PDB file of C-alpha atoms in Angstrom:
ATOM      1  CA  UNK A   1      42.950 161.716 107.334  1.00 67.00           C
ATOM      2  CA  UNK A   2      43.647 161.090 110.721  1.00 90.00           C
ATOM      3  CA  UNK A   3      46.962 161.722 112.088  1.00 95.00           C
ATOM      4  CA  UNK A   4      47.298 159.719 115.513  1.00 96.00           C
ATOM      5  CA  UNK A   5      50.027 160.190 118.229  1.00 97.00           C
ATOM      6  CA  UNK A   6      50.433 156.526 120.232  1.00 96.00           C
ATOM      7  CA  UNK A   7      52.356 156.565 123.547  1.00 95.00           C
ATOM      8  CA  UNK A   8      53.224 152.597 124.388  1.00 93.00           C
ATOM      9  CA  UNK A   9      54.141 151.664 127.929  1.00 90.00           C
ATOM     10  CA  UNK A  10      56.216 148.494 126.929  1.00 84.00           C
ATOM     11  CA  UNK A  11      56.122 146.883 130.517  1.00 77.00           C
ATOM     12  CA  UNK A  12      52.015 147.152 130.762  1.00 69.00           C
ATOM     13  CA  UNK A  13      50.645 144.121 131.286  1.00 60.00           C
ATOM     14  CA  UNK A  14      51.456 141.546 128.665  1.00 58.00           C
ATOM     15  CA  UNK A  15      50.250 142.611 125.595  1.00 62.00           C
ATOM     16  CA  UNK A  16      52.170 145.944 124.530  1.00 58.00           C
ATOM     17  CA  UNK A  17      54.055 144.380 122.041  1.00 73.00           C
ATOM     18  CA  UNK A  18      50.539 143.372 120.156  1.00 80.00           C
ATOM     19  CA  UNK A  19      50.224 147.489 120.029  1.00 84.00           C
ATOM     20  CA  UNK A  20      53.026 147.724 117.532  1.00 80.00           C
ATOM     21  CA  UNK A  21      52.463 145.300 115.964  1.00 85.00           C
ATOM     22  CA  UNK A  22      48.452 145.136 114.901  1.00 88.00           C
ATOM     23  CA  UNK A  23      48.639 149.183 115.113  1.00 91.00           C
ATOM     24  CA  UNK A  24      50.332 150.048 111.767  1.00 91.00           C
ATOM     25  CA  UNK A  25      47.861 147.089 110.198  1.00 91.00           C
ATOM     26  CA  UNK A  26      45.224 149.018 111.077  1.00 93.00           C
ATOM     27  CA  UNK A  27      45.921 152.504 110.695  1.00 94.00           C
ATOM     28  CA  UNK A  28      47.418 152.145 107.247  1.00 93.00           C
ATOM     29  CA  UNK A  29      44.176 150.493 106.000  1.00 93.00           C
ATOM     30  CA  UNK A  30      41.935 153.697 107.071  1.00 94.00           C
ATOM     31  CA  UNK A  31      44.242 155.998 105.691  1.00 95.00           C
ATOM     32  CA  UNK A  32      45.754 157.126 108.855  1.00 95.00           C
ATOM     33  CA  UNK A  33      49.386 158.702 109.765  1.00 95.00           C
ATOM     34  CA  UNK A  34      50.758 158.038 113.364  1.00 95.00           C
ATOM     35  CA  UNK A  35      53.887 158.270 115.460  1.00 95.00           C
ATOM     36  CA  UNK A  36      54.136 155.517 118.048  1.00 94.00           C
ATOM     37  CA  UNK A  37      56.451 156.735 121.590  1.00 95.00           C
ATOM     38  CA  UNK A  38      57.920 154.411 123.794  1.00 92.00           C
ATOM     39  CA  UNK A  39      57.941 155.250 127.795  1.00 93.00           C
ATOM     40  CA  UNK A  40      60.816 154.704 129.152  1.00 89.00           C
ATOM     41  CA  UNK A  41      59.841 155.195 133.043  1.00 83.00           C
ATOM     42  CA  UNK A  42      61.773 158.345 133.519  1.00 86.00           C
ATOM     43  CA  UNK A  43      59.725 160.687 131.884  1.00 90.00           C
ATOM     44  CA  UNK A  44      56.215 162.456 132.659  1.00 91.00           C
ATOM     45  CA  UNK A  45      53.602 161.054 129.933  1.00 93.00           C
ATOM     46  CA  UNK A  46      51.623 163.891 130.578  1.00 94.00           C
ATOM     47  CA  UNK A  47      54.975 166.352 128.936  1.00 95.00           C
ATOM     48  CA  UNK A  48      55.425 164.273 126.430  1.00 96.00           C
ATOM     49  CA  UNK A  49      51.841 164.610 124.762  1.00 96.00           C
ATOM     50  CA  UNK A  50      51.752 168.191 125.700  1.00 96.00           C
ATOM     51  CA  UNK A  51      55.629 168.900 123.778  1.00 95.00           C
ATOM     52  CA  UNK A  52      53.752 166.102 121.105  1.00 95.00           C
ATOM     53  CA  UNK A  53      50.355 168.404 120.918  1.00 95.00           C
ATOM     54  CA  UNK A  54      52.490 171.558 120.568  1.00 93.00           C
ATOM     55  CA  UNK A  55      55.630 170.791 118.215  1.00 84.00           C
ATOM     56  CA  UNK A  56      56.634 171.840 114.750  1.00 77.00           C
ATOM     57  CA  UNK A  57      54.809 169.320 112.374  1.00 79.00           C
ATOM     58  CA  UNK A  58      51.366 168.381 111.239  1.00 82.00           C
ATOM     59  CA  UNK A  59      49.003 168.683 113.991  1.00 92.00           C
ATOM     60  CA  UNK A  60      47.666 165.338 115.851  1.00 96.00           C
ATOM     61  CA  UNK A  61      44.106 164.421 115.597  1.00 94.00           C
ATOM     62  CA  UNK A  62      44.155 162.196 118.457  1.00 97.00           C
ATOM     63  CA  UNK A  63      46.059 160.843 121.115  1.00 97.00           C
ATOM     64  CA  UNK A  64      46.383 156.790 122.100  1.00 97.00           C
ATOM     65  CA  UNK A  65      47.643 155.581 125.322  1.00 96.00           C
ATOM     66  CA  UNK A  66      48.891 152.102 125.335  1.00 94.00           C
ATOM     67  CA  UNK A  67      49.019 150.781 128.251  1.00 90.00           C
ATOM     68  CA  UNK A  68      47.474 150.559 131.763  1.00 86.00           C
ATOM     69  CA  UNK A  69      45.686 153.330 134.185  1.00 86.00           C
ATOM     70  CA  UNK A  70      48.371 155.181 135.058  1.00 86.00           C
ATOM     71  CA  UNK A  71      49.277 155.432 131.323  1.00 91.00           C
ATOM     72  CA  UNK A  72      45.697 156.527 130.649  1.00 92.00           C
ATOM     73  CA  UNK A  73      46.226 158.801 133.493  1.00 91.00           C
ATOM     74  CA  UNK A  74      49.458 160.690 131.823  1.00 93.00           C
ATOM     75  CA  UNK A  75      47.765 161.188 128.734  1.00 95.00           C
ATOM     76  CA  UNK A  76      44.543 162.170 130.024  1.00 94.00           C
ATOM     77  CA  UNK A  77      46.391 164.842 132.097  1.00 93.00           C
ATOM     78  CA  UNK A  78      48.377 165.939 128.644  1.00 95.00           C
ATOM     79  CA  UNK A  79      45.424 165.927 126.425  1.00 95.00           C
ATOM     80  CA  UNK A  80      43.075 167.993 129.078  1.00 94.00           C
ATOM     81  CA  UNK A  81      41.300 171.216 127.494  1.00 90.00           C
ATOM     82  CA  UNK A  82      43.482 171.020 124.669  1.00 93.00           C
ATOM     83  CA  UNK A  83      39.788 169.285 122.544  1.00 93.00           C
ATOM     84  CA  UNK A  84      41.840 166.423 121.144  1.00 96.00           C
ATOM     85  CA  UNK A  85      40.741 163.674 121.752  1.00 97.00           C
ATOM     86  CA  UNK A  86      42.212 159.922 123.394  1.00 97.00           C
ATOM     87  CA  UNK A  87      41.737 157.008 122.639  1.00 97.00           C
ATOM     88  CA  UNK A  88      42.410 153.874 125.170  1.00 96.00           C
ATOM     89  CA  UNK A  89      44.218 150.897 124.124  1.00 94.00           C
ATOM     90  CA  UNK A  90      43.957 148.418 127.333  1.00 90.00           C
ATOM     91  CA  UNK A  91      47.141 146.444 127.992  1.00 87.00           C
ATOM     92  CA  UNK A  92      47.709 147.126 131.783  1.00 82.00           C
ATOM     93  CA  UNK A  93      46.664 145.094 134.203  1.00 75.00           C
ATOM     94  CA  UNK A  94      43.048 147.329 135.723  1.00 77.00           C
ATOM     95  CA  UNK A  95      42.153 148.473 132.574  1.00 87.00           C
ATOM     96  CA  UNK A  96      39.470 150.563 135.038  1.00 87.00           C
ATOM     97  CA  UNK A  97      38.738 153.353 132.594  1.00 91.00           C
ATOM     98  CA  UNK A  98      38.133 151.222 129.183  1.00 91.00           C
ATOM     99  CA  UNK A  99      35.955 148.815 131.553  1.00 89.00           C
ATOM    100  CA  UNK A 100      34.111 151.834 132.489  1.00 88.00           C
ATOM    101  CA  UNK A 101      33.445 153.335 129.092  1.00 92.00           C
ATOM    102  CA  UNK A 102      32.804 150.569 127.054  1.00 92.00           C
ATOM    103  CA  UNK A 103      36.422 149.883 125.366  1.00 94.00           C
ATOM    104  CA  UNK A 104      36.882 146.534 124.200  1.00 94.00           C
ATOM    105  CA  UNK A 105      39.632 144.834 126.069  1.00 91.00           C
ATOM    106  CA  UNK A 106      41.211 143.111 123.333  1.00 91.00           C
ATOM    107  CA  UNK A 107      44.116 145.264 121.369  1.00 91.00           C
ATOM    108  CA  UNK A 108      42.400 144.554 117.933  1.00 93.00           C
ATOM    109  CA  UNK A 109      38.973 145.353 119.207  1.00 94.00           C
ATOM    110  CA  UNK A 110      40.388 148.846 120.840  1.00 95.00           C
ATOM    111  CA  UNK A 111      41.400 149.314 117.398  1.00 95.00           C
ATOM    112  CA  UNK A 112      38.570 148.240 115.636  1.00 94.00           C
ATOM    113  CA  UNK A 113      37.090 151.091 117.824  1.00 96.00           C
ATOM    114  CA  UNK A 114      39.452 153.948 117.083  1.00 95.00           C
ATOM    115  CA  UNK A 115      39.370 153.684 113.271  1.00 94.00           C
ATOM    116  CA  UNK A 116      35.564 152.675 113.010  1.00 93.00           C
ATOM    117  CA  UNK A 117      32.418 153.793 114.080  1.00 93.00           C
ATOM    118  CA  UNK A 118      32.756 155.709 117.399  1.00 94.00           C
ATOM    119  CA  UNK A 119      31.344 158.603 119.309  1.00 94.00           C
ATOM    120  CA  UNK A 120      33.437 161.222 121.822  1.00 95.00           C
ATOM    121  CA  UNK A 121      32.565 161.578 125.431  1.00 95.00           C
ATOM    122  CA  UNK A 122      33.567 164.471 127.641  1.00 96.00           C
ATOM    123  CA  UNK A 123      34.905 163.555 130.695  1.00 96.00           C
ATOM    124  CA  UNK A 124      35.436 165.125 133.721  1.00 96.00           C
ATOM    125  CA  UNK A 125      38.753 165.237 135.952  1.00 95.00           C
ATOM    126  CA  UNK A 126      40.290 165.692 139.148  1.00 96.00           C
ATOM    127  CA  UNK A 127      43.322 168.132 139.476  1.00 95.00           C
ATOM    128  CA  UNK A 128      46.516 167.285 142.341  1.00 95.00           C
ATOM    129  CA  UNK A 129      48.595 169.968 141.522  1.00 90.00           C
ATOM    130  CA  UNK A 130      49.383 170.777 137.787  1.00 85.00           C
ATOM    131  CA  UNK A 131      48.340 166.984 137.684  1.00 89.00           C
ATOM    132  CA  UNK A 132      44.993 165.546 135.835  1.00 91.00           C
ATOM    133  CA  UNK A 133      43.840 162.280 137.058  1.00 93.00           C
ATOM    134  CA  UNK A 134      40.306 160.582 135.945  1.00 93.00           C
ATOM    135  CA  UNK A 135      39.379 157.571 138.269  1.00 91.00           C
ATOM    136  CA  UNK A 136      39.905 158.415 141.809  1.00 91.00           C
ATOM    137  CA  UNK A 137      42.641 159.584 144.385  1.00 94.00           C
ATOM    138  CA  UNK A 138      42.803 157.948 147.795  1.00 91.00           C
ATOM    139  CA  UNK A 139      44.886 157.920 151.514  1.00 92.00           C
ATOM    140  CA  UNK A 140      44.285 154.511 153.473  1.00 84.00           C
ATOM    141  CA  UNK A 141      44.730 151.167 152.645  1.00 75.00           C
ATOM    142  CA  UNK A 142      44.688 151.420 148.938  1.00 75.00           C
ATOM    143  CA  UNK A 143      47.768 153.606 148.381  1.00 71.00           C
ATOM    144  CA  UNK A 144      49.435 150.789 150.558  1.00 72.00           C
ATOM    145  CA  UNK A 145      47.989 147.994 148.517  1.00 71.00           C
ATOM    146  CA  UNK A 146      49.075 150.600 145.536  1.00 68.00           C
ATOM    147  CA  UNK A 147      52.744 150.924 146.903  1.00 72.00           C
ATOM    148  CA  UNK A 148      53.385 147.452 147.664  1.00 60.00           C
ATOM    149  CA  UNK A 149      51.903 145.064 144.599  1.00 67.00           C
ATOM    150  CA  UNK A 150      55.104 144.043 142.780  1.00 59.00           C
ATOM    151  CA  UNK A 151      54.990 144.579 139.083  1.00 64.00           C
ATOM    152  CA  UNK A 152      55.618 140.652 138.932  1.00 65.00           C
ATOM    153  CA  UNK A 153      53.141 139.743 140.883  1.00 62.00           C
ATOM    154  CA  UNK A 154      50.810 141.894 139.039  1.00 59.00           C
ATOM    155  CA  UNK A 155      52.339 140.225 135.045  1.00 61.00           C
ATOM    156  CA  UNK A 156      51.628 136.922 137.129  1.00 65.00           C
ATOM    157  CA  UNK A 157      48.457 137.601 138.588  1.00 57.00           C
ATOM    158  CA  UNK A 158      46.605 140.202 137.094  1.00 58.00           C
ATOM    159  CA  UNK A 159      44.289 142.442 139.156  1.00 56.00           C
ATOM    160  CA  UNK A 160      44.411 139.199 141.388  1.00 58.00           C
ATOM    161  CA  UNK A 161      47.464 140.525 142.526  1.00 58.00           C
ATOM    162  CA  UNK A 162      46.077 143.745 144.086  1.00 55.00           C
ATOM    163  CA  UNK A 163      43.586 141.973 146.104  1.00 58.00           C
ATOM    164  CA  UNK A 164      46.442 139.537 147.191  1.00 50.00           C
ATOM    165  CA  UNK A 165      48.499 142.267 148.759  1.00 57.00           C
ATOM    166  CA  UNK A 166      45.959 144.098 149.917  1.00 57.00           C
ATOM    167  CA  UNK A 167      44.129 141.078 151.979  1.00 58.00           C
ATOM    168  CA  UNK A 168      48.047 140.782 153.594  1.00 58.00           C
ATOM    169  CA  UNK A 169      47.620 144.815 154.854  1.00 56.00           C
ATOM    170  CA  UNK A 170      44.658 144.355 155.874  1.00 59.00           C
ATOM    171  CA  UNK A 171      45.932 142.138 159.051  1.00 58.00           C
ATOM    172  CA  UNK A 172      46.810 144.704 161.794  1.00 61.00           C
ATOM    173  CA  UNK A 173      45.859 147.879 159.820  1.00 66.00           C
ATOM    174  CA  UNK A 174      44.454 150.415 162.093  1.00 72.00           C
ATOM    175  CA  UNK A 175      42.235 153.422 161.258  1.00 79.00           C
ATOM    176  CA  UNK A 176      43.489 156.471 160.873  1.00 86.00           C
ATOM    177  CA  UNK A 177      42.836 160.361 161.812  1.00 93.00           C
ATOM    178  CA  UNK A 178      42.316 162.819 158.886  1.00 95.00           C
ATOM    179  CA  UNK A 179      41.202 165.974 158.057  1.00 96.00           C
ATOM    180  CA  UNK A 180      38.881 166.656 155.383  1.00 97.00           C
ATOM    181  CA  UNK A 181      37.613 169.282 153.759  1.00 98.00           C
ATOM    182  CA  UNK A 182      34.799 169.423 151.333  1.00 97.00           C
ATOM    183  CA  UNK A 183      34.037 172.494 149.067  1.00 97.00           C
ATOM    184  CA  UNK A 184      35.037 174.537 151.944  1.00 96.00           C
ATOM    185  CA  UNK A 185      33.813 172.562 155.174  1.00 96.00           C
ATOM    186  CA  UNK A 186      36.156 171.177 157.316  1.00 97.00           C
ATOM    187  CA  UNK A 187      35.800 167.963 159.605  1.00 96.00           C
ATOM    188  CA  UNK A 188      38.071 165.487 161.557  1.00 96.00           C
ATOM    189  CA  UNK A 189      37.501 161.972 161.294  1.00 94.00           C
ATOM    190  CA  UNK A 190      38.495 158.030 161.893  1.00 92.00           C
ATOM    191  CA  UNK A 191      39.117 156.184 158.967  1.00 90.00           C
ATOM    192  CA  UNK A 192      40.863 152.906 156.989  1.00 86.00           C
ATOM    193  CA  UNK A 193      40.344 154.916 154.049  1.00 87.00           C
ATOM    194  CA  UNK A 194      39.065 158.415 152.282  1.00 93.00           C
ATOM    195  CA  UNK A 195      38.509 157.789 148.682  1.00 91.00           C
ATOM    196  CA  UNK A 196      37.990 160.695 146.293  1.00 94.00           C
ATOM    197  CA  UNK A 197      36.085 159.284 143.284  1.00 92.00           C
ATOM    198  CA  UNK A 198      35.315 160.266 139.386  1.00 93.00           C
ATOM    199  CA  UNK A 199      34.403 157.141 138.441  1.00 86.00           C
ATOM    200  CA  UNK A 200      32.665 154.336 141.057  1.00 74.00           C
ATOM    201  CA  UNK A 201      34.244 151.354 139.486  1.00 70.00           C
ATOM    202  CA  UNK A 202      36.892 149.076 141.612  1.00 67.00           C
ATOM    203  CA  UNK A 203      38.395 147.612 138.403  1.00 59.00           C
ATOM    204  CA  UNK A 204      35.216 146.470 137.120  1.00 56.00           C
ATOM    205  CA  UNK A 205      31.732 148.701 136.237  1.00 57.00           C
ATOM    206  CA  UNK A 206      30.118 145.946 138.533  1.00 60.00           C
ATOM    207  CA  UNK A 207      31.568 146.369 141.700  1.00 63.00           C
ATOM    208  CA  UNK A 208      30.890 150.229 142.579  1.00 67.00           C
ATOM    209  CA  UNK A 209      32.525 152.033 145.243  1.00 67.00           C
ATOM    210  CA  UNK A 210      29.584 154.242 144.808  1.00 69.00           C
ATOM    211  CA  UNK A 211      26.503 153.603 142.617  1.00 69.00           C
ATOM    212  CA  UNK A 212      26.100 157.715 142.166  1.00 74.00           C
ATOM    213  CA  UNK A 213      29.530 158.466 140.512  1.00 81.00           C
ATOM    214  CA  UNK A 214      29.527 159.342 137.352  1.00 88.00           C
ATOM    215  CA  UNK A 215      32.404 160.222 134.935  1.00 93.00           C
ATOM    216  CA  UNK A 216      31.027 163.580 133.449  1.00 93.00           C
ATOM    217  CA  UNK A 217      28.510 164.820 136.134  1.00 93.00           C
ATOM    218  CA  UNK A 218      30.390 167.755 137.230  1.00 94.00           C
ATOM    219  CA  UNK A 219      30.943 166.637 140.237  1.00 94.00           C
ATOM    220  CA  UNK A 220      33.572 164.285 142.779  1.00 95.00           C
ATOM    221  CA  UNK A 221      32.155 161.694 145.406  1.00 92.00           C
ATOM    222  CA  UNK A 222      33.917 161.533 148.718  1.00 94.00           C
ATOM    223  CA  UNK A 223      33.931 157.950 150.478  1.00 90.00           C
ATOM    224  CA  UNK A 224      34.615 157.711 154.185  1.00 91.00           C
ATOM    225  CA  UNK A 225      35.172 153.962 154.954  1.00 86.00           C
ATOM    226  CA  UNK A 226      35.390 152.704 158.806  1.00 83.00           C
ATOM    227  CA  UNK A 227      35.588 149.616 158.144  1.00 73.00           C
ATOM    228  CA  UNK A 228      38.082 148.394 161.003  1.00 70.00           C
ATOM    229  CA  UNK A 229      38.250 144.448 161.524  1.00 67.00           C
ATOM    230  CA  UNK A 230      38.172 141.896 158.514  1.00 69.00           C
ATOM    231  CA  UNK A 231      34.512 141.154 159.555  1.00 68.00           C
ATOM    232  CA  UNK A 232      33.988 144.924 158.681  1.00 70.00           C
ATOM    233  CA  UNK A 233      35.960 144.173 155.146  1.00 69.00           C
ATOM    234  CA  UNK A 234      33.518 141.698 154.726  1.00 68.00           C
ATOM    235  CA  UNK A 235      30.110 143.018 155.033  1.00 68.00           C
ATOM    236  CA  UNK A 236      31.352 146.182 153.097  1.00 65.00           C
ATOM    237  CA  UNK A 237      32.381 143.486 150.221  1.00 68.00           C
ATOM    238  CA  UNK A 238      29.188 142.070 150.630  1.00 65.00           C
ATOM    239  CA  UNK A 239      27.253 145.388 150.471  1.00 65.00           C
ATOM    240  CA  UNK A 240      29.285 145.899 147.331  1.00 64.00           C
ATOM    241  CA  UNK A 241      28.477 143.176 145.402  1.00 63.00           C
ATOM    242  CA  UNK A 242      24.765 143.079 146.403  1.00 58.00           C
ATOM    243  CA  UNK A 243      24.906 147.166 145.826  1.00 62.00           C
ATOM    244  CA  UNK A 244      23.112 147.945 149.180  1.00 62.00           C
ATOM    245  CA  UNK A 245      25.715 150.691 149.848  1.00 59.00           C
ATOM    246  CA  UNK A 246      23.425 152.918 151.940  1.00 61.00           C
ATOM    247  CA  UNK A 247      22.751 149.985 154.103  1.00 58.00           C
ATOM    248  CA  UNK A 248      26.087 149.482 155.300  1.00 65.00           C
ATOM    249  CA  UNK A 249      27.373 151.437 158.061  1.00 70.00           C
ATOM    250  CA  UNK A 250      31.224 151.332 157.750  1.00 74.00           C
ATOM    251  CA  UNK A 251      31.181 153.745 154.750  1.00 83.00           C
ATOM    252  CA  UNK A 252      29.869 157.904 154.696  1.00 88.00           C
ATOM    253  CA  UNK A 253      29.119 159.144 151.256  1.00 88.00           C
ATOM    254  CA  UNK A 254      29.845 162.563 150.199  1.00 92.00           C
ATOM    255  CA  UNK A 255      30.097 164.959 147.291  1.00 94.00           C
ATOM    256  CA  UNK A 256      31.962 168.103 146.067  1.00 96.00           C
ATOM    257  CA  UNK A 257      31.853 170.336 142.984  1.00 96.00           C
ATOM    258  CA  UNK A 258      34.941 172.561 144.226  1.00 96.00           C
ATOM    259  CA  UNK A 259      37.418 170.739 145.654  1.00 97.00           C
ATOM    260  CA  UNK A 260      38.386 168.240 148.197  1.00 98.00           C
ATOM    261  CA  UNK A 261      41.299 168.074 150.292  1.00 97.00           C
ATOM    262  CA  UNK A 262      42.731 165.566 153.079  1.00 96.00           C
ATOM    263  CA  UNK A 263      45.379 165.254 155.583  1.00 96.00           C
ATOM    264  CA  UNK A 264      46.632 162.742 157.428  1.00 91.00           C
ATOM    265  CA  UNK A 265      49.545 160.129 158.546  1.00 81.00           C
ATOM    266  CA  UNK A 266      53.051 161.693 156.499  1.00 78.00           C
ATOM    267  CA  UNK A 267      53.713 157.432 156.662  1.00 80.00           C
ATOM    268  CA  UNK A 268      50.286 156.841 154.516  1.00 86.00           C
ATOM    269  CA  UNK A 269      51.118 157.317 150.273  1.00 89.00           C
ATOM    270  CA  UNK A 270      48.665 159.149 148.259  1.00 93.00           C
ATOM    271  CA  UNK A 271      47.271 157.079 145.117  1.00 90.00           C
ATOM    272  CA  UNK A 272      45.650 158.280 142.281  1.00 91.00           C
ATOM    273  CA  UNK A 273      44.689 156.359 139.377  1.00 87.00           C
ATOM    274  CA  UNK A 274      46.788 152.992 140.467  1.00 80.00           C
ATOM    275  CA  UNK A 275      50.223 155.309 140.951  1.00 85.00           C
ATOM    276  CA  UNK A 276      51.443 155.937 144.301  1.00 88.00           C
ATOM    277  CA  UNK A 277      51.811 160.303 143.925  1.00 90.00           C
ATOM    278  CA  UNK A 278      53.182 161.552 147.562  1.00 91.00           C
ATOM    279  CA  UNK A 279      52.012 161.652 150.865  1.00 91.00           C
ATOM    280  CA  UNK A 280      49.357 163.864 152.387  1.00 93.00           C
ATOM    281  CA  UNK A 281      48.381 166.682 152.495  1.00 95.00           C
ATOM    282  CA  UNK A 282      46.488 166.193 148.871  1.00 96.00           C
ATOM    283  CA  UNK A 283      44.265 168.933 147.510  1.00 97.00           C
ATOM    284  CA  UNK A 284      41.912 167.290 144.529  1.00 97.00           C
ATOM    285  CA  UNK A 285      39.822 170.021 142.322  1.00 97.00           C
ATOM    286  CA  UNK A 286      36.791 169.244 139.941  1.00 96.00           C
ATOM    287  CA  UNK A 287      37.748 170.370 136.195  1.00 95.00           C
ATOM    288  CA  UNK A 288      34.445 169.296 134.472  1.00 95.00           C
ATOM    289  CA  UNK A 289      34.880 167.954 131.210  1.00 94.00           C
ATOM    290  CA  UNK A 290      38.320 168.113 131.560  1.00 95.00           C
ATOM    291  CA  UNK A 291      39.056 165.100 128.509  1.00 96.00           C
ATOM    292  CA  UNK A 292      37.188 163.708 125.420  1.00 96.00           C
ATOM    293  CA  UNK A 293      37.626 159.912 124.844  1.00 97.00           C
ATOM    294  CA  UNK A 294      36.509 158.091 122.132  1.00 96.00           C
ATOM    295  CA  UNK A 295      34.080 155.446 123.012  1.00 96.00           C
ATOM    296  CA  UNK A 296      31.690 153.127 121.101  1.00 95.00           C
ATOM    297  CA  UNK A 297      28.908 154.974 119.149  1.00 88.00           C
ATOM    298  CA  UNK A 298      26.365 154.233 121.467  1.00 71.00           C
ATOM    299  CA  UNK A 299      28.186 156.063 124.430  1.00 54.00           C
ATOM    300  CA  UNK A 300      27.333 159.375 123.544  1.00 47.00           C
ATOM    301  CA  UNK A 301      26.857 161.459 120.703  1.00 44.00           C
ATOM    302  CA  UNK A 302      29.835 162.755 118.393  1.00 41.00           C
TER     303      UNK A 302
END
């Protein structure tokens, strides 16, 4: 018997309420136990599946997150090196991390996934603090576009609504300096963006911000993009989509295995898996196989 802990973020996307309802369907027909929890906004996700992981009653098997990246996010960071596992159900709006790992993106699918045939895949992830995050953690124009997407616009739009605002910042955004540091080596440089990466994907697995980043290869990929003028924007699209990234000159590739940190503009906000977290200075740290997620069988082994 599995006995499943489910945090719910009620305002993700528009399908949350589905959670609640298909979830005790499908659980009770398996044999499972559960305990669903309800964010409220105020609290940290990642505290309430540690306090969940560590309390006074039977133990949890696994941990679901309902909801969208930054709920994956919180209960990546409480489930981390604790060797329970979690299990994505994708109502948000990216849906980045279940795209990238195979999840089915309807709620009954996810589910069809948890209590079926599945394997668990060690991921690795990316420490800000006492903070785990798994997708990436940027300073530039993303943290803007981050910041400034309305959650209507995003109910109304979708991930439409992130490329919306962030074609608006892009008009009379300047490149900025930073400071980076990479597994101890320190350089200053111009930049729209520095993008500290564990997984490549920009919302969807085909359209890489770096064909080399992996999920569980021990290491973090650093992207310096120049890209200045839309015409910049443009080609580095285009190199996107056609996946010529070494070809195109307004963005440096990098790695680290240690840690990464940057500096910059107090006025620019940090993101880090679709949440706006601070401003710089941000120090990120590798933490290899940090979480285990289920996935479909053919993923990985069990």
């Amino acid at each position: 018997m599995t006995n499943a802990f489910v945090v719910v973020n009620p305002v993700a996307g528009s399908n949350s309420g589905i959670v609640e309802r298909e979830l005790p369907r499908y659980f009770r027909d398996v044999g499972w136990t559960w305990q669903i929890y309800s964010t409220t906004g105020d609290e940290l996700v990642a505290e309430v599946v540690r306090d969940a992981l560590e309390g006074d009653h039977p133990p949890f098997d696994l941990i679901v997150a309902a909801g969208g990246d930054g709920t994956v996010s919180g209960v990546a960071a409480g489930v981390s090196r604790s060797g329970v596992p979690m299990g994505v159900l994708p109502v948000g709006t990216g849906n980045t991390l279940a795209r990238e790992l195979g999840v089915p993106l309807t709620v009954e699918g996810a589910l069809e996934l948890l209590t079926g045939d599945h394997s668990v895949r060690d991921i690795d992830g990316m420490a800000v603090g006492e903070r785990i995050f798994v997708l990436n953690v940027s300073v530039g124009i993303s943290g803007l576009t981050m910041r400034d997407t309305a959650t209507g616009e995003k109910r109304r739009l979708g991930r439409a609504a992130y490329v919306w605002t962030g074609l608006r910042k892009l008009f009379g955004y300047q490149p900025h300096r930073f400071a980076l540091t990479i597994d101890g080596q320190s350089r200053s440089v111009r930049a729209s963006e520095i993008a500290v990466v564990n997984s490549g994907a920009l919302g969807d697995p085909a359209l890489r911000w770096s064909p080399e980043a992996e999920l569980d290869d021990g290491r973090i990929d650093v992207l310096i993009v120049r890209a200045r003028t839309i015409i910049d924007y443009l080609g580095l699209a285009l190199a996107i989509l056609l996946r010529r990234h070494s070809e195109e000159p307004s963005i440096e590739h990098a790695t680290a295995t240690q840690r990464v940190s940057v500096d910059a503009d107090p006025d620019l906000p940090v993101q880090a898996d679709g949440e706006v977290i601070g401003t710089p200075p941000v120090t990120v740290t590798v933490v290899p196989g940090a979480v285990r997620v289920v996935t479909p069988a053919s993923d990985a082994e069990q």
